[in-house]
Short mmCIF file of C-alpha atoms and ligand atoms in Angstrom, two decimals:
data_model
loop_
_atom_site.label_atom_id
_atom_site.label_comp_id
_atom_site.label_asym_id
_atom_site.label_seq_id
_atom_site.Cartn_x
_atom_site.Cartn_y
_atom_site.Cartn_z
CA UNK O 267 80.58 -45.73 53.85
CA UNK O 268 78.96 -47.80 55.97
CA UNK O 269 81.27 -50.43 56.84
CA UNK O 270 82.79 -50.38 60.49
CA UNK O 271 85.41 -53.02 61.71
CA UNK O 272 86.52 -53.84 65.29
CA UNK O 273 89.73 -55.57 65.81
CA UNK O 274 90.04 -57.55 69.60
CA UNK O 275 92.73 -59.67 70.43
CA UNK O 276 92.22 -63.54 71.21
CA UNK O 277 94.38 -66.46 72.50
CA UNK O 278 97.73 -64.58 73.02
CA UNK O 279 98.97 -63.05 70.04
CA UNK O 280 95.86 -63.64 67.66
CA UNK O 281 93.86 -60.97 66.32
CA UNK O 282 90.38 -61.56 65.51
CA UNK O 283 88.30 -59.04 63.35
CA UNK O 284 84.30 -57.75 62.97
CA UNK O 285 83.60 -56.24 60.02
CA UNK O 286 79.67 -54.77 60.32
CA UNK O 287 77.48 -53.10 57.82
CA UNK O 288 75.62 -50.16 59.78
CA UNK O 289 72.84 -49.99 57.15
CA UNK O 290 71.95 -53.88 57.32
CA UNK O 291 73.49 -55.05 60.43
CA UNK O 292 74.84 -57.82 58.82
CA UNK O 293 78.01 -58.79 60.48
CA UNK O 294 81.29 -60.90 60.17
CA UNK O 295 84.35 -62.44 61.68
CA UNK O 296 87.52 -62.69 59.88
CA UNK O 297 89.11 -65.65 61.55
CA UNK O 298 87.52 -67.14 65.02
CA UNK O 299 90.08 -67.94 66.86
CA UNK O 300 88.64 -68.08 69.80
CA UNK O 301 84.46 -68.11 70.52
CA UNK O 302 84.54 -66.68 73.41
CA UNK O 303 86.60 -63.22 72.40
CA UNK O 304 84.40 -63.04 69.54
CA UNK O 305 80.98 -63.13 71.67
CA UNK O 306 82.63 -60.70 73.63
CA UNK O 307 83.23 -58.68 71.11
CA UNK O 308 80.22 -58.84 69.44
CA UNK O 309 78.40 -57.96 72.70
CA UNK O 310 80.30 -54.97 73.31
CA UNK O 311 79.26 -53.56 70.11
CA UNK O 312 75.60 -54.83 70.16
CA UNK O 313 76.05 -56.99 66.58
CA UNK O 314 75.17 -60.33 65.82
CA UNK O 315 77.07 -62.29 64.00
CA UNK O 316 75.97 -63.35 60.15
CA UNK O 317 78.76 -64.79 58.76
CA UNK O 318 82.48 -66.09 58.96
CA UNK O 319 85.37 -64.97 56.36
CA UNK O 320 88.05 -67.63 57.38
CA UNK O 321 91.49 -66.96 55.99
CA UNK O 322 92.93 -71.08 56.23
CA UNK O 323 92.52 -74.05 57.99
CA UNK O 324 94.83 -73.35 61.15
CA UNK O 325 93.28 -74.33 64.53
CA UNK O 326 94.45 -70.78 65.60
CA UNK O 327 91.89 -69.22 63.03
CA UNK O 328 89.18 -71.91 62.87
CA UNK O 329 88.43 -73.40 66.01
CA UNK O 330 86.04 -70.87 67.67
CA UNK O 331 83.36 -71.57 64.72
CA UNK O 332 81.60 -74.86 65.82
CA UNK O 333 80.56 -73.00 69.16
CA UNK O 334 79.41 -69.91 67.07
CA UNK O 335 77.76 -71.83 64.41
CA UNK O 336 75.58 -73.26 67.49
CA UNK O 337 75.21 -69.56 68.96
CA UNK O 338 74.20 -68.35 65.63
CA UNK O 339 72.58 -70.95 63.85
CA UNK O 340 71.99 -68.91 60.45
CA UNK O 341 76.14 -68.38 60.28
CA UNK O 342 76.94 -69.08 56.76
CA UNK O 343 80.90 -69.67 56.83
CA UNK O 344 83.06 -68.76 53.83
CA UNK O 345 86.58 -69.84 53.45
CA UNK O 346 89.24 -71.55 50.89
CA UNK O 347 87.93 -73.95 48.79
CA UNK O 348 90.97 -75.68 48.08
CA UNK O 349 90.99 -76.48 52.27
CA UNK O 350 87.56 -76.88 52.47
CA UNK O 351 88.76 -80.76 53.12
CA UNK O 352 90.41 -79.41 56.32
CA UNK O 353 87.75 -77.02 57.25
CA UNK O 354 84.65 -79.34 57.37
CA UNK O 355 81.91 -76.54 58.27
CA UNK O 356 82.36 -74.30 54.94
CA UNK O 357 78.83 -73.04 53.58
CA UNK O 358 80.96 -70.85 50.87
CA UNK O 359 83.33 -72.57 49.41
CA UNK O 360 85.49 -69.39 48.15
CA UNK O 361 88.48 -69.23 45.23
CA UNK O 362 90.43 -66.74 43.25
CA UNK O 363 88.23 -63.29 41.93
CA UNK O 364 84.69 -64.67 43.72
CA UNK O 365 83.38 -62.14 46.14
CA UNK O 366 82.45 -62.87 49.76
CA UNK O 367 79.27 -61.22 50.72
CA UNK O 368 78.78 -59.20 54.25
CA UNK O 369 75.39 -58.04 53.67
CA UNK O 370 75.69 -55.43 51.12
CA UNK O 371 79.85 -55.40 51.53
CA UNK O 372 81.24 -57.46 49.18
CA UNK O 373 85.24 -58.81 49.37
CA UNK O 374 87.28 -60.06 46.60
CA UNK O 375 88.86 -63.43 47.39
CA UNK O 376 92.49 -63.30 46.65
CA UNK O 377 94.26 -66.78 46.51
CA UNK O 378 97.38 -66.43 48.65
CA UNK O 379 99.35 -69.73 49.14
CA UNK O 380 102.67 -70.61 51.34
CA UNK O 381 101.86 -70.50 54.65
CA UNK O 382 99.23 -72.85 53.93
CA UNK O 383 98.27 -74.65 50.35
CA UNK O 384 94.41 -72.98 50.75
CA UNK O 385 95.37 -69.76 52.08
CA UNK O 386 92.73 -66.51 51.13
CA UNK O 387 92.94 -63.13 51.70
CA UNK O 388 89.65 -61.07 51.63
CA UNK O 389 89.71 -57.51 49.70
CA UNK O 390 86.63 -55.54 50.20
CA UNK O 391 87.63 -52.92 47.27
CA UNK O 392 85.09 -50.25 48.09
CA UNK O 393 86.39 -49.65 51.47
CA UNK O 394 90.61 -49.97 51.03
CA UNK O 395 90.60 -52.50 53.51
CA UNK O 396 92.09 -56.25 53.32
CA UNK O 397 92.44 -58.80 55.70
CA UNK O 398 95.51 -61.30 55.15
CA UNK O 399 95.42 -63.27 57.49
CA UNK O 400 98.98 -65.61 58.49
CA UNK O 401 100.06 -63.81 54.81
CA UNK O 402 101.54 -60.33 55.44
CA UNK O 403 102.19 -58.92 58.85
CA UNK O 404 103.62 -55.65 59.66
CA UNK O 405 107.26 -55.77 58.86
CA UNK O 406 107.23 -59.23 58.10
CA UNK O 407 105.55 -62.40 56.42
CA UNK O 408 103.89 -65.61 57.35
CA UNK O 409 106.16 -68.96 57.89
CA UNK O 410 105.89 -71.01 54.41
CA UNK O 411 104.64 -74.09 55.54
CA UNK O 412 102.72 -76.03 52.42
CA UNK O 413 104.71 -74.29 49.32
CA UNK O 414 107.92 -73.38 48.08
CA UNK O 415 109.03 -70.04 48.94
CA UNK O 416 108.75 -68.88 45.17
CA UNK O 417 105.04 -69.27 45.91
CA UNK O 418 104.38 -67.31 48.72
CA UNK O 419 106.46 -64.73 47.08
CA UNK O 420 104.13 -64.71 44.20
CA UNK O 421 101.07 -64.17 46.99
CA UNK O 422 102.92 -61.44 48.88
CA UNK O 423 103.29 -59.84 45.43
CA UNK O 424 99.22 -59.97 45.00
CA UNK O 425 99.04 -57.85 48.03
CA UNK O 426 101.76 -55.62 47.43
CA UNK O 427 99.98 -54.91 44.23
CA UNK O 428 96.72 -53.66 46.64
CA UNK O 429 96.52 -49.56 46.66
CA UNK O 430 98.71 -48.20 48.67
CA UNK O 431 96.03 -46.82 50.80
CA UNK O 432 94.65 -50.12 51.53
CA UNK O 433 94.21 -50.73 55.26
CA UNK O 434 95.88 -53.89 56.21
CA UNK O 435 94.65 -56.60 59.38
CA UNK O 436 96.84 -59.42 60.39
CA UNK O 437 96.31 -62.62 62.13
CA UNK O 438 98.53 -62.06 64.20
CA UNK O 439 100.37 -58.70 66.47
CA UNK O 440 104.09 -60.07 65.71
CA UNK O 441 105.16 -56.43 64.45
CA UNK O 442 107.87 -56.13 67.21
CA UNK O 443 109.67 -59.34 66.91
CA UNK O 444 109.30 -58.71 62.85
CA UNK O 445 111.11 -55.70 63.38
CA UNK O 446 113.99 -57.12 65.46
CA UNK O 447 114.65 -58.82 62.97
CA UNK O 448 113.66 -56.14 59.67
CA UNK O 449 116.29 -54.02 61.09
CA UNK O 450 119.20 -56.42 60.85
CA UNK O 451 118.46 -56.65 57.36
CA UNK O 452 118.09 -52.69 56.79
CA UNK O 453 119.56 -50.83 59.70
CA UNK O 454 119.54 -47.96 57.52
CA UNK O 455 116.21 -47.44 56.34
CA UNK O 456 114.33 -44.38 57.96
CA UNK O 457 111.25 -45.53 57.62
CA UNK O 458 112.00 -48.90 59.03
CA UNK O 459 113.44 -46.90 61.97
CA UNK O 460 110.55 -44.84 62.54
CA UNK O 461 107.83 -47.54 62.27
CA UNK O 462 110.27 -49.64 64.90
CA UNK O 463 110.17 -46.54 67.38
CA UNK O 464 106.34 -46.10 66.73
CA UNK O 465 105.87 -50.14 67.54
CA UNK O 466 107.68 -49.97 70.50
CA UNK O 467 105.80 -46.97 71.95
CA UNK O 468 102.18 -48.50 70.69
CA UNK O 469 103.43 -51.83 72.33
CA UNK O 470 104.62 -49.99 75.62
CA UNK O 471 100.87 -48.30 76.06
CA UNK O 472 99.43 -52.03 74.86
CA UNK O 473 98.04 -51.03 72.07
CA UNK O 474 98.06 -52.83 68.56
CA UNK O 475 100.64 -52.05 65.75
CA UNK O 476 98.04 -53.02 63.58
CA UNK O 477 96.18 -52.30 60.99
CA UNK O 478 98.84 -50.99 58.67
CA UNK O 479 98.91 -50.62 55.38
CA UNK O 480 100.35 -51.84 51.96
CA UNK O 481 102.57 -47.83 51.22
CA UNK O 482 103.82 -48.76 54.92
CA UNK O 483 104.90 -52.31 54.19
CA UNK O 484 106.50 -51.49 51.02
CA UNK O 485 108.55 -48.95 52.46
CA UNK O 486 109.75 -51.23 55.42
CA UNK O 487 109.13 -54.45 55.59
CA UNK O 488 111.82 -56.67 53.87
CA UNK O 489 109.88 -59.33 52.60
CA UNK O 490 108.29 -56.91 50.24
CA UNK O 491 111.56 -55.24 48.97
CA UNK O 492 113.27 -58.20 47.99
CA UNK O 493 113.90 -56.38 44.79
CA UNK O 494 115.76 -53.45 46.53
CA UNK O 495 119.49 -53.51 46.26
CA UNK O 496 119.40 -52.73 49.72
CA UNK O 497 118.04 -55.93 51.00
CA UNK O 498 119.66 -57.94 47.66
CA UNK O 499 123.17 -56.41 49.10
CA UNK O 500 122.19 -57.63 52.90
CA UNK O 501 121.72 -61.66 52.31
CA UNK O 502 124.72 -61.43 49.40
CA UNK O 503 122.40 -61.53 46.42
CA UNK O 504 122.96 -58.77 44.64
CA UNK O 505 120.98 -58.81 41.02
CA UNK O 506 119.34 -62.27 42.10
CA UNK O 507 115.74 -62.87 41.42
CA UNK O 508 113.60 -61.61 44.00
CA UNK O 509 111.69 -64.78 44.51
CA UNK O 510 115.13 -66.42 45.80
CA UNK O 511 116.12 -63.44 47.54
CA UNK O 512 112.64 -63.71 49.48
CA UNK O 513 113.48 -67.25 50.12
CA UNK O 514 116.70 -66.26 51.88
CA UNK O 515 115.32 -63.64 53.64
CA UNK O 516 112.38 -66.35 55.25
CA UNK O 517 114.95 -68.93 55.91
CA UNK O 518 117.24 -66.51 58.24
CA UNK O 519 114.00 -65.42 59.56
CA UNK O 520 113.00 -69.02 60.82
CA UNK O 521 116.39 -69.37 62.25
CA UNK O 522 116.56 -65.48 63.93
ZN1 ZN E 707 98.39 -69.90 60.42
#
């Protein structure tokens, strides 16, 4: 394997990500929120930056890459090409099954709408790691701004169909507050206990809850198990459809 990746936090709660091929060099960032975290980054670790996987249009993710397009003028960006109206710098204009290309590593572009119309999530097969961007986060979900909330069930579902194994970056370290809230839902659910003590004693030392991974999320995080009696039983919708379920479970969330 020669992939490495380096995650580094940006703005406040924003993660951004590296993902580097030792054998070519060839290296990208997954989201920019910020240039000046990324250079940082980058300059810790000695790469230089090739290319740009962005996940959607959100200033929050996008708005480092004019001043690293300018720092590396041979950055080819790839992104959603159903936003690539509302991300104006897109060299790769990306949709559903094409593969991004990090040098030899290659990612398959999963479509995965409701938080934002465009929304992508990049799936580099060969090395059980996907990064989701404002999708999934650990114990919880993205807000559904641009669909209905069957929709971004149907994306969540994509990645929930991932290997178990697959590592998991987010855009952003929420895990805590997600779990606040997970736990109303599923007070009794052991593993949603543990992975709430294991947050708070990663967040204590300041270190990142994240990656995690898709066996984790399905075993804890609610928007995921919106087909378990358990959660059905906790909004009052037992034997409803888990898309509607989800939808009730996202709508208490915006209001928790
Ligand atoms: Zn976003």
């Amino acid at each position: 394997m020669t992939m490495s990746v380096h995650q580094y936090l940006c703005l406040t709660d924003n993660y951004g990500v590296l993902v580097h091929d030792s054998a070519t060099g060839a290296t990208a960032c997954v989201d920019a929120p910020e240039a000046g975290a990324t250079l940082a980054a980058l300059a810790e670790r000695g790469w230089n930056l090739t290319d740009a996987l962005i996940t959607h249009h959100h200033a929050d993710h996008i708005q480092g890459v004019p001043e690293l397009k300018t720092k590396f003028p041979n950055l080819k960006v790839w992104g959603p090409a159903k936003d690539a109206a509302r991300i104006p710098f897109l060299d790769h204009p990306v949709k559903e099954g094409d593969a991004a290309r990090v040098g030899p590593l290659k990612a398959k572009v999963i479509e995965t709408p409701g938080h934002t119309l465009g929304h992508i999530a990049y799936h580099f097969e060969e090395d059980d790691t996907a990064f989701c961007g404002d999708t999934l986060f650990s114990l919880g979900c993205g807000r559904v701004f641009e669909t209905a909330y069957a929709v971004m069930w149907s994306s969540l579902a994509k990645l929930a169909a991932l290997p178990g194994e697959t590592l998991v970056y987010c855009g952003h370290e929420y895990t805590q507050a997600n779990g606040r809230f997970a736990a109303t839902i599923e007070p009794g659910n052991p593993i949603l206990k543990a992975r709430i003590e294991e947050v708070a004693r990663l967040r204590a030392a300041g270190r990142p809850t994240l990656p995690t991974t898709i066996a984790a999320e399905l075993a804890a995080n609610p928007f995921l198990r919106a087909e378990e009696p358990t959660v059905q039983a906790a909004v009052g919708m037992k034997g409803a459809e888990p898309a509607a379920v989800f939808g009730e479970l996202r709508a208490r969330k915006d209001r928790f």
